[in-house]
mmCIF file with all atom_site columns, C-alpha atoms in Angstrom:
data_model
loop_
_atom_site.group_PDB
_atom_site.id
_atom_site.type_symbol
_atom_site.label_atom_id
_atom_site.label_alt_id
_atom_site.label_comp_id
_atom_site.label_asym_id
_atom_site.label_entity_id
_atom_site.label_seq_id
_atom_site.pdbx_PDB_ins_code
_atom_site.Cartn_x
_atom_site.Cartn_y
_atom_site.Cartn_z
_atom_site.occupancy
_atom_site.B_iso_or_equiv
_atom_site.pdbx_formal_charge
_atom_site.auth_seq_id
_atom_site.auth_comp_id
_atom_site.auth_asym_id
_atom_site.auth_atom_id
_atom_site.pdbx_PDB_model_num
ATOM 1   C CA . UNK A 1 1   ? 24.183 12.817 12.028  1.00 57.00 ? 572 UNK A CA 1
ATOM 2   C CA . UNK A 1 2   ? 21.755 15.856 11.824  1.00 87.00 ? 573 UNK A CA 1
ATOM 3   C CA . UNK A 1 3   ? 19.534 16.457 8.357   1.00 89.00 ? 574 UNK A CA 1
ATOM 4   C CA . UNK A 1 4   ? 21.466 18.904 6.606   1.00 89.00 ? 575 UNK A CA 1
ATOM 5   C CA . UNK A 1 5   ? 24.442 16.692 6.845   1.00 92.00 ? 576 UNK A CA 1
ATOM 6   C CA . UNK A 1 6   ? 22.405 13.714 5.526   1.00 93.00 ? 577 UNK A CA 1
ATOM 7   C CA . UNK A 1 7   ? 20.652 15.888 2.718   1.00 93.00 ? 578 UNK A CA 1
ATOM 8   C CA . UNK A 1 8   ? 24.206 17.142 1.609   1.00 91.00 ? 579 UNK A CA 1
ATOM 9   C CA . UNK A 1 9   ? 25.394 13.401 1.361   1.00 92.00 ? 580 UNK A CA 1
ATOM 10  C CA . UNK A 1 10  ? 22.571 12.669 -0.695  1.00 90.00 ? 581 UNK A CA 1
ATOM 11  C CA . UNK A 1 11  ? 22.986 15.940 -2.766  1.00 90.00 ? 582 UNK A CA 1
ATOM 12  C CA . UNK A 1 12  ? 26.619 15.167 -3.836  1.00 91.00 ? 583 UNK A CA 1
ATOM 13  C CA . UNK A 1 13  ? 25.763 11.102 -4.504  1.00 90.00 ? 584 UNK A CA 1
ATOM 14  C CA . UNK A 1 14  ? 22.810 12.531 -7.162  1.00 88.00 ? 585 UNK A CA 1
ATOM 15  C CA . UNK A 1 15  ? 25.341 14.651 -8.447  1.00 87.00 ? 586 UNK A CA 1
ATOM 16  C CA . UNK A 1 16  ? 27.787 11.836 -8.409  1.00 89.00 ? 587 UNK A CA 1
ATOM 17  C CA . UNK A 1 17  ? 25.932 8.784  -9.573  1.00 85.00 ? 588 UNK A CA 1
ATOM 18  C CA . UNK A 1 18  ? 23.423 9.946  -11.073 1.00 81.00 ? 589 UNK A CA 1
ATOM 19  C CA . UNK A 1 19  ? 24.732 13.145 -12.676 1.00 81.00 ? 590 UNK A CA 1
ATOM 20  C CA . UNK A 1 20  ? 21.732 15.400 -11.568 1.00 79.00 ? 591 UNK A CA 1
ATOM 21  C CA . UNK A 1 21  ? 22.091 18.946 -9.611  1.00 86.00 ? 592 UNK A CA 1
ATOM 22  C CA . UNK A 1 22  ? 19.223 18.895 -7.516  1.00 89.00 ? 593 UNK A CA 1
ATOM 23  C CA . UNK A 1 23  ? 17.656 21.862 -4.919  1.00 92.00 ? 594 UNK A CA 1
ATOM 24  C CA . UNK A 1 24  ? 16.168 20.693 -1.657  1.00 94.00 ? 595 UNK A CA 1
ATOM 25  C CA . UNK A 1 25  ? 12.971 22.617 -0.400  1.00 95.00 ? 596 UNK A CA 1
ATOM 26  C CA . UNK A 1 26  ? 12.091 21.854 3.216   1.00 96.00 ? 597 UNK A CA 1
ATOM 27  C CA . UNK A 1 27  ? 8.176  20.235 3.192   1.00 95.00 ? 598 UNK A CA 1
ATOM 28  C CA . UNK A 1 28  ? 5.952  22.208 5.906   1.00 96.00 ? 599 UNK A CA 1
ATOM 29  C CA . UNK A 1 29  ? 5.450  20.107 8.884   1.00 91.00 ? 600 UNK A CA 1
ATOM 30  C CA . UNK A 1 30  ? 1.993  18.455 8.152   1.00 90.00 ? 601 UNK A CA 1
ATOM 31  C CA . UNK A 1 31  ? 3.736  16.762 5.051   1.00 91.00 ? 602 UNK A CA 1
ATOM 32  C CA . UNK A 1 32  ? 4.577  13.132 5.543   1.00 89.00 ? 603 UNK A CA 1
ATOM 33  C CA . UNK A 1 33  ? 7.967  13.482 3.554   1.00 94.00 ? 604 UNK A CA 1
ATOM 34  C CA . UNK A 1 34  ? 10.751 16.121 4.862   1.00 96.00 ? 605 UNK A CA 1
ATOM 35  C CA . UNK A 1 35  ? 11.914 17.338 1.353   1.00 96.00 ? 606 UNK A CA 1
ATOM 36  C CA . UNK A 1 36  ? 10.756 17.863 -1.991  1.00 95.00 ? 607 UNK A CA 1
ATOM 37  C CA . UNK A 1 37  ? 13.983 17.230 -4.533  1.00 95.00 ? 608 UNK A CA 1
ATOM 38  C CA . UNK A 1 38  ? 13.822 20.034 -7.254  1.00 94.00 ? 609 UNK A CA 1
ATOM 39  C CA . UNK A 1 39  ? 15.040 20.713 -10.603 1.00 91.00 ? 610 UNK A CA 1
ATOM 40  C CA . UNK A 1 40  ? 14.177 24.291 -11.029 1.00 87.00 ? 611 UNK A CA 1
ATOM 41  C CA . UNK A 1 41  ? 10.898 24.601 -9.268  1.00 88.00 ? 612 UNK A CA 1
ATOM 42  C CA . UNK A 1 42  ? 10.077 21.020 -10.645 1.00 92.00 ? 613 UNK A CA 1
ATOM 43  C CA . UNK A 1 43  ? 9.791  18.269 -8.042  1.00 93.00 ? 614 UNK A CA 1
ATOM 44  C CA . UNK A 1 44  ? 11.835 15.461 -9.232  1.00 93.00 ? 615 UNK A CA 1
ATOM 45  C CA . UNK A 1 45  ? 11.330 13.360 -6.163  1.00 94.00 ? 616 UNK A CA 1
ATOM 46  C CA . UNK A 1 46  ? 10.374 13.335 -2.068  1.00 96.00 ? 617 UNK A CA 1
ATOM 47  C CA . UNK A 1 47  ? 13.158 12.866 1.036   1.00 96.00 ? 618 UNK A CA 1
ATOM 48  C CA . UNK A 1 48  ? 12.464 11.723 4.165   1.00 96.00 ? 619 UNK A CA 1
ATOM 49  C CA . UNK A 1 49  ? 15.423 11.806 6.828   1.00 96.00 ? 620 UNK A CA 1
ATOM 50  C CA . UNK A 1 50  ? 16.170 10.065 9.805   1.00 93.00 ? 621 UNK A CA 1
ATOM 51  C CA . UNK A 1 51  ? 18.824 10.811 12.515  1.00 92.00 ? 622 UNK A CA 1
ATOM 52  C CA . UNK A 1 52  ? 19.819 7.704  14.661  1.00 91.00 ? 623 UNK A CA 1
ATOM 53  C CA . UNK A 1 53  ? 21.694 8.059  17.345  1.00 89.00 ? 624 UNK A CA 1
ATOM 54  C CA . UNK A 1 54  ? 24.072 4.627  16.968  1.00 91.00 ? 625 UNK A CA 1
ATOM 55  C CA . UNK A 1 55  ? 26.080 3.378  14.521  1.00 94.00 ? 626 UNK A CA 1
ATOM 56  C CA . UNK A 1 56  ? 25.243 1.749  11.242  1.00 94.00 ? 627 UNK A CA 1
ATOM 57  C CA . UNK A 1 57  ? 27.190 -1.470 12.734  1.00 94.00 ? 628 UNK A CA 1
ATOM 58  C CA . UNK A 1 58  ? 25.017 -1.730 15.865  1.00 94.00 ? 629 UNK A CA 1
ATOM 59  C CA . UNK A 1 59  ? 21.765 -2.988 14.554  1.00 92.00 ? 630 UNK A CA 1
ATOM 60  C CA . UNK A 1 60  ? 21.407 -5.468 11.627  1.00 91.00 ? 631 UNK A CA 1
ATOM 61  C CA . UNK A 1 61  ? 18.123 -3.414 10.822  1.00 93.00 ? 632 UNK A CA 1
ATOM 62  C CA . UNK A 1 62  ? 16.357 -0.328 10.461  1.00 94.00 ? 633 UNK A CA 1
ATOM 63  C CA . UNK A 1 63  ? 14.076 1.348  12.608  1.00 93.00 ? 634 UNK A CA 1
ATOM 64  C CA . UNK A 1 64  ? 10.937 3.577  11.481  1.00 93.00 ? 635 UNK A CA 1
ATOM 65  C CA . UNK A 1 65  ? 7.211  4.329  12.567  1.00 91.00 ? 636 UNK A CA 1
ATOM 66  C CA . UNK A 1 66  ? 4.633  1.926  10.902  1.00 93.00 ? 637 UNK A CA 1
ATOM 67  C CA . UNK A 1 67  ? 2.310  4.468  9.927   1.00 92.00 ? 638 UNK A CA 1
ATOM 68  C CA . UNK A 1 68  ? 5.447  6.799  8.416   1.00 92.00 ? 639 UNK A CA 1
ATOM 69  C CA . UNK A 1 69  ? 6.477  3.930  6.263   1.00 95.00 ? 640 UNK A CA 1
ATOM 70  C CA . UNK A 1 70  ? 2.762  3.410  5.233   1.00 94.00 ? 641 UNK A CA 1
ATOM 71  C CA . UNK A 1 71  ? 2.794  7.039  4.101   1.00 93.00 ? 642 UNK A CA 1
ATOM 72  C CA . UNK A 1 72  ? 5.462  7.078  2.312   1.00 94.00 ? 643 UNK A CA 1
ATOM 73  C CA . UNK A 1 73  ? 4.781  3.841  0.403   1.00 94.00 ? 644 UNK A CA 1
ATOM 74  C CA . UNK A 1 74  ? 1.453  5.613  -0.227  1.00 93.00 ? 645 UNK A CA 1
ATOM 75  C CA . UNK A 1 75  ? 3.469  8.094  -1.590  1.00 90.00 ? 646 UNK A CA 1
ATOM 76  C CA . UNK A 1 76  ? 5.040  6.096  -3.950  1.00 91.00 ? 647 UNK A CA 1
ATOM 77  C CA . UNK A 1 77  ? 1.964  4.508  -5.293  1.00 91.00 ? 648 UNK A CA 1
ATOM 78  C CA . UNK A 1 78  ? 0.677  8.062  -6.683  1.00 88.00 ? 649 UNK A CA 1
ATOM 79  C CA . UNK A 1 79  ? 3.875  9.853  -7.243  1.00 81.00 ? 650 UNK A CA 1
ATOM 80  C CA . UNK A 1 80  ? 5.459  8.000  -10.469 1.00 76.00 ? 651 UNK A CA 1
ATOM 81  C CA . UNK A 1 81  ? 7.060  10.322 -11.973 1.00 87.00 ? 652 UNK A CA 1
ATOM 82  C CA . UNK A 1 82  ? 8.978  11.775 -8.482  1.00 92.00 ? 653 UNK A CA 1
ATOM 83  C CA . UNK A 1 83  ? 10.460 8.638  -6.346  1.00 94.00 ? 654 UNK A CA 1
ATOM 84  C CA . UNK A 1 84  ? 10.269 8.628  -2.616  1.00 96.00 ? 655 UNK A CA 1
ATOM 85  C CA . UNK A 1 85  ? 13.348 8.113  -1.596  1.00 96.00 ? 656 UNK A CA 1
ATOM 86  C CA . UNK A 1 86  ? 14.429 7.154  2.367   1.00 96.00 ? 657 UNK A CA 1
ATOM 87  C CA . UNK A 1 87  ? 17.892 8.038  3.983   1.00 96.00 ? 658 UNK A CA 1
ATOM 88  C CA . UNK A 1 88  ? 18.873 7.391  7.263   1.00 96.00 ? 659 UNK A CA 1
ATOM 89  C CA . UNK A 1 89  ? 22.167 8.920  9.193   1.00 95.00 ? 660 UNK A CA 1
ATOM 90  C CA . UNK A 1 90  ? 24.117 7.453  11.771  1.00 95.00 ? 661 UNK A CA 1
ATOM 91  C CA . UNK A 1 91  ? 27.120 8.284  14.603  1.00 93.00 ? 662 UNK A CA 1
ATOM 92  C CA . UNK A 1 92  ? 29.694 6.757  12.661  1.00 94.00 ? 663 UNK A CA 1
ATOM 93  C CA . UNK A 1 93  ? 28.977 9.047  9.688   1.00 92.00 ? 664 UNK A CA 1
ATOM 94  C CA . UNK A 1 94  ? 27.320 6.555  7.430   1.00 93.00 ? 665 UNK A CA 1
ATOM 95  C CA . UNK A 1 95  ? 24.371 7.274  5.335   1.00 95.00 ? 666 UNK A CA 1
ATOM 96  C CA . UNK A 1 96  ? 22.118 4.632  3.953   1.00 96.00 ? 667 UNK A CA 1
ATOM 97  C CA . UNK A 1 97  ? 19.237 5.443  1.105   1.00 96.00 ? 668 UNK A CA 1
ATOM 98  C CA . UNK A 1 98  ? 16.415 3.812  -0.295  1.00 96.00 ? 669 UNK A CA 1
ATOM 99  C CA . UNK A 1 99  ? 13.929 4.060  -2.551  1.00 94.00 ? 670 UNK A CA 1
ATOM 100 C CA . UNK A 1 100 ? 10.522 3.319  -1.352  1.00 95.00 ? 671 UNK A CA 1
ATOM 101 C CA . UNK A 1 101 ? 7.914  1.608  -3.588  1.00 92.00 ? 672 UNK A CA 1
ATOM 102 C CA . UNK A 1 102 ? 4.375  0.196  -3.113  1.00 90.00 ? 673 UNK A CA 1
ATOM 103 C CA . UNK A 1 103 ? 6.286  -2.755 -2.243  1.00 93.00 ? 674 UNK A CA 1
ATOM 104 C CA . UNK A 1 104 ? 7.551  -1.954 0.612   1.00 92.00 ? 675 UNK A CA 1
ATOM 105 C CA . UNK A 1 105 ? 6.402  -5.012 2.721   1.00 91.00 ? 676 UNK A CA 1
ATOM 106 C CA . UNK A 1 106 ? 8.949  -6.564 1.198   1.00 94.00 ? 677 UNK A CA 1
ATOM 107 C CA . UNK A 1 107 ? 11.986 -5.665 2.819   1.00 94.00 ? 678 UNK A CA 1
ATOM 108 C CA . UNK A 1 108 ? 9.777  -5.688 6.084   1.00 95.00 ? 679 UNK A CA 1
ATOM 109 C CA . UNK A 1 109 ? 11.370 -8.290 8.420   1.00 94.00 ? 680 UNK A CA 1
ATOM 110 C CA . UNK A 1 110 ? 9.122  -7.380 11.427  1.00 94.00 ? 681 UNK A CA 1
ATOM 111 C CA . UNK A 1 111 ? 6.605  -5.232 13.325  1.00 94.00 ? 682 UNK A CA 1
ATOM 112 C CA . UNK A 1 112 ? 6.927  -4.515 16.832  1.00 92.00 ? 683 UNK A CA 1
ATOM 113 C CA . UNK A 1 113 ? 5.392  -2.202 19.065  1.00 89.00 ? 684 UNK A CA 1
ATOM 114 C CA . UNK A 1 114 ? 8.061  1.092  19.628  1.00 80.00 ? 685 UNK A CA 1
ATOM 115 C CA . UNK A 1 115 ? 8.915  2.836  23.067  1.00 69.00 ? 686 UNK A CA 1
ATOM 116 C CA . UNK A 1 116 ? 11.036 5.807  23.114  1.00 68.00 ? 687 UNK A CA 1
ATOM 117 C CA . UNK A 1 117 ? 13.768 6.340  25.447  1.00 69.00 ? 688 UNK A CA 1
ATOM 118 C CA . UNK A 1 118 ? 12.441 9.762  25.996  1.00 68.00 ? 689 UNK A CA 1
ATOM 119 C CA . UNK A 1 119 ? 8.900  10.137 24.234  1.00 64.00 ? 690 UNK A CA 1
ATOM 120 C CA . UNK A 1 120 ? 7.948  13.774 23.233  1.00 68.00 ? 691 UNK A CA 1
ATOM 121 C CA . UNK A 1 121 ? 4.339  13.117 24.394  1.00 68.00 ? 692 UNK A CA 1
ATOM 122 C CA . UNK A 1 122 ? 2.100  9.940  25.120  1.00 68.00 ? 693 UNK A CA 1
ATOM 123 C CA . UNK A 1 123 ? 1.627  9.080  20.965  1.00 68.00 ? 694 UNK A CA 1
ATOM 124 C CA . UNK A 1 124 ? 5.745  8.833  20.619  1.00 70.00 ? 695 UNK A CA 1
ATOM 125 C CA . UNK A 1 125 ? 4.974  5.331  21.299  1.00 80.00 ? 696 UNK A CA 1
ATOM 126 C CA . UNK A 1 126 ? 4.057  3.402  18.115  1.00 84.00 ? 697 UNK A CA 1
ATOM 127 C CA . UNK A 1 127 ? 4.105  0.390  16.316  1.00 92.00 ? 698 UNK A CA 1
ATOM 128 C CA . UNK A 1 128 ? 7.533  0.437  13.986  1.00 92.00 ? 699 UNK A CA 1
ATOM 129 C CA . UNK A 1 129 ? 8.347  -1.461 11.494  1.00 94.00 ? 700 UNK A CA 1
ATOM 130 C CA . UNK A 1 130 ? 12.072 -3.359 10.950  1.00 94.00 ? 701 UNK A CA 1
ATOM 131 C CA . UNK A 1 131 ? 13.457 -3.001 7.625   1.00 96.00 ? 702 UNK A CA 1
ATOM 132 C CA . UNK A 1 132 ? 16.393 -5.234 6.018   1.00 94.00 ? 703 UNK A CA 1
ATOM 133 C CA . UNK A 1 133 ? 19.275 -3.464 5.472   1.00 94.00 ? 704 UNK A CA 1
ATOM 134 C CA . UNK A 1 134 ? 19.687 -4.753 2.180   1.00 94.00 ? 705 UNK A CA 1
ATOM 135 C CA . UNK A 1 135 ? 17.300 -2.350 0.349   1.00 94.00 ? 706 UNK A CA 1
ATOM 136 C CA . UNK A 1 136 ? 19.909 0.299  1.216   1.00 96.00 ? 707 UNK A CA 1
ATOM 137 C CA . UNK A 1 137 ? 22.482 1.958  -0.650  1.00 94.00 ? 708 UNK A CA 1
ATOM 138 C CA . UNK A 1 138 ? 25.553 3.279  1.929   1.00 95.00 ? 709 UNK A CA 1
ATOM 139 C CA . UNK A 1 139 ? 26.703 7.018  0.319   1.00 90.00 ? 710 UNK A CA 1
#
């Protein structure tokens, strides 16, 4: 699922849910989030998206790179007033969010080190960190 698919999923389950009409503004690439979530021009909270390339059924956890969850938890910690939110997008056309808070380790079931199938460059391989499923909502 690519991560205009995933950001309108999440678009129409704010509007849903939550009864809020949000704007997405893509971050620049330095940033360690991939949206800022706007009312107006106010942020009202930070995306980050992920694309995997199996269904939601296949693995009983979720996959993402140690130092990107650090980030974002970091993220969390400063930004009260805008939550960091995570959403992942899978084959079978599932999308699964969560909101990321300083206490993150939580829902942390294991760290292991990470090697692509087909690594960008040399520093694609990481340590990643597996997250229980059950701090996701499916949209």
């Amino acid at each position: 699922m690519d991560e205009l698919r995933i950001v309108r999923r999440f678009t129409t389950y704010l509007k849903e849910e939550q009864g809020q009409t949000r704007e997405f503004k893509k971050m620049p690439i330095y940033s360690p989030v991939d949206f800022a979530i706007c009312n107006s021009r106010k942020v009202t909270g930070w995306l980050e998206v992920r694309s995997q390339n199996f269904s939601y059924d296949d693995h009983r956890h979720v996959v993402i790179d140690l130092r990107k969850l650090y980030k974002l938890r970091d993220w969390a910690e400063w930004s009260t007033d805008a939550p960091v939110y995570f959403a992942v997008g899978f084959t079978d056309g599932i999308t699964a969010i969560a909101s990321v808070t300083p206490q993150i380790e939580e829902h942390i079931i294991d760290v292991k080190w990470m090697n692509r199938k087909r690594p960008r460059d040399d520093q694609d391989n990481a340590p990643a960190a597996w997250l229980s499923k059950e701090m996701f909502t499916l949209i």
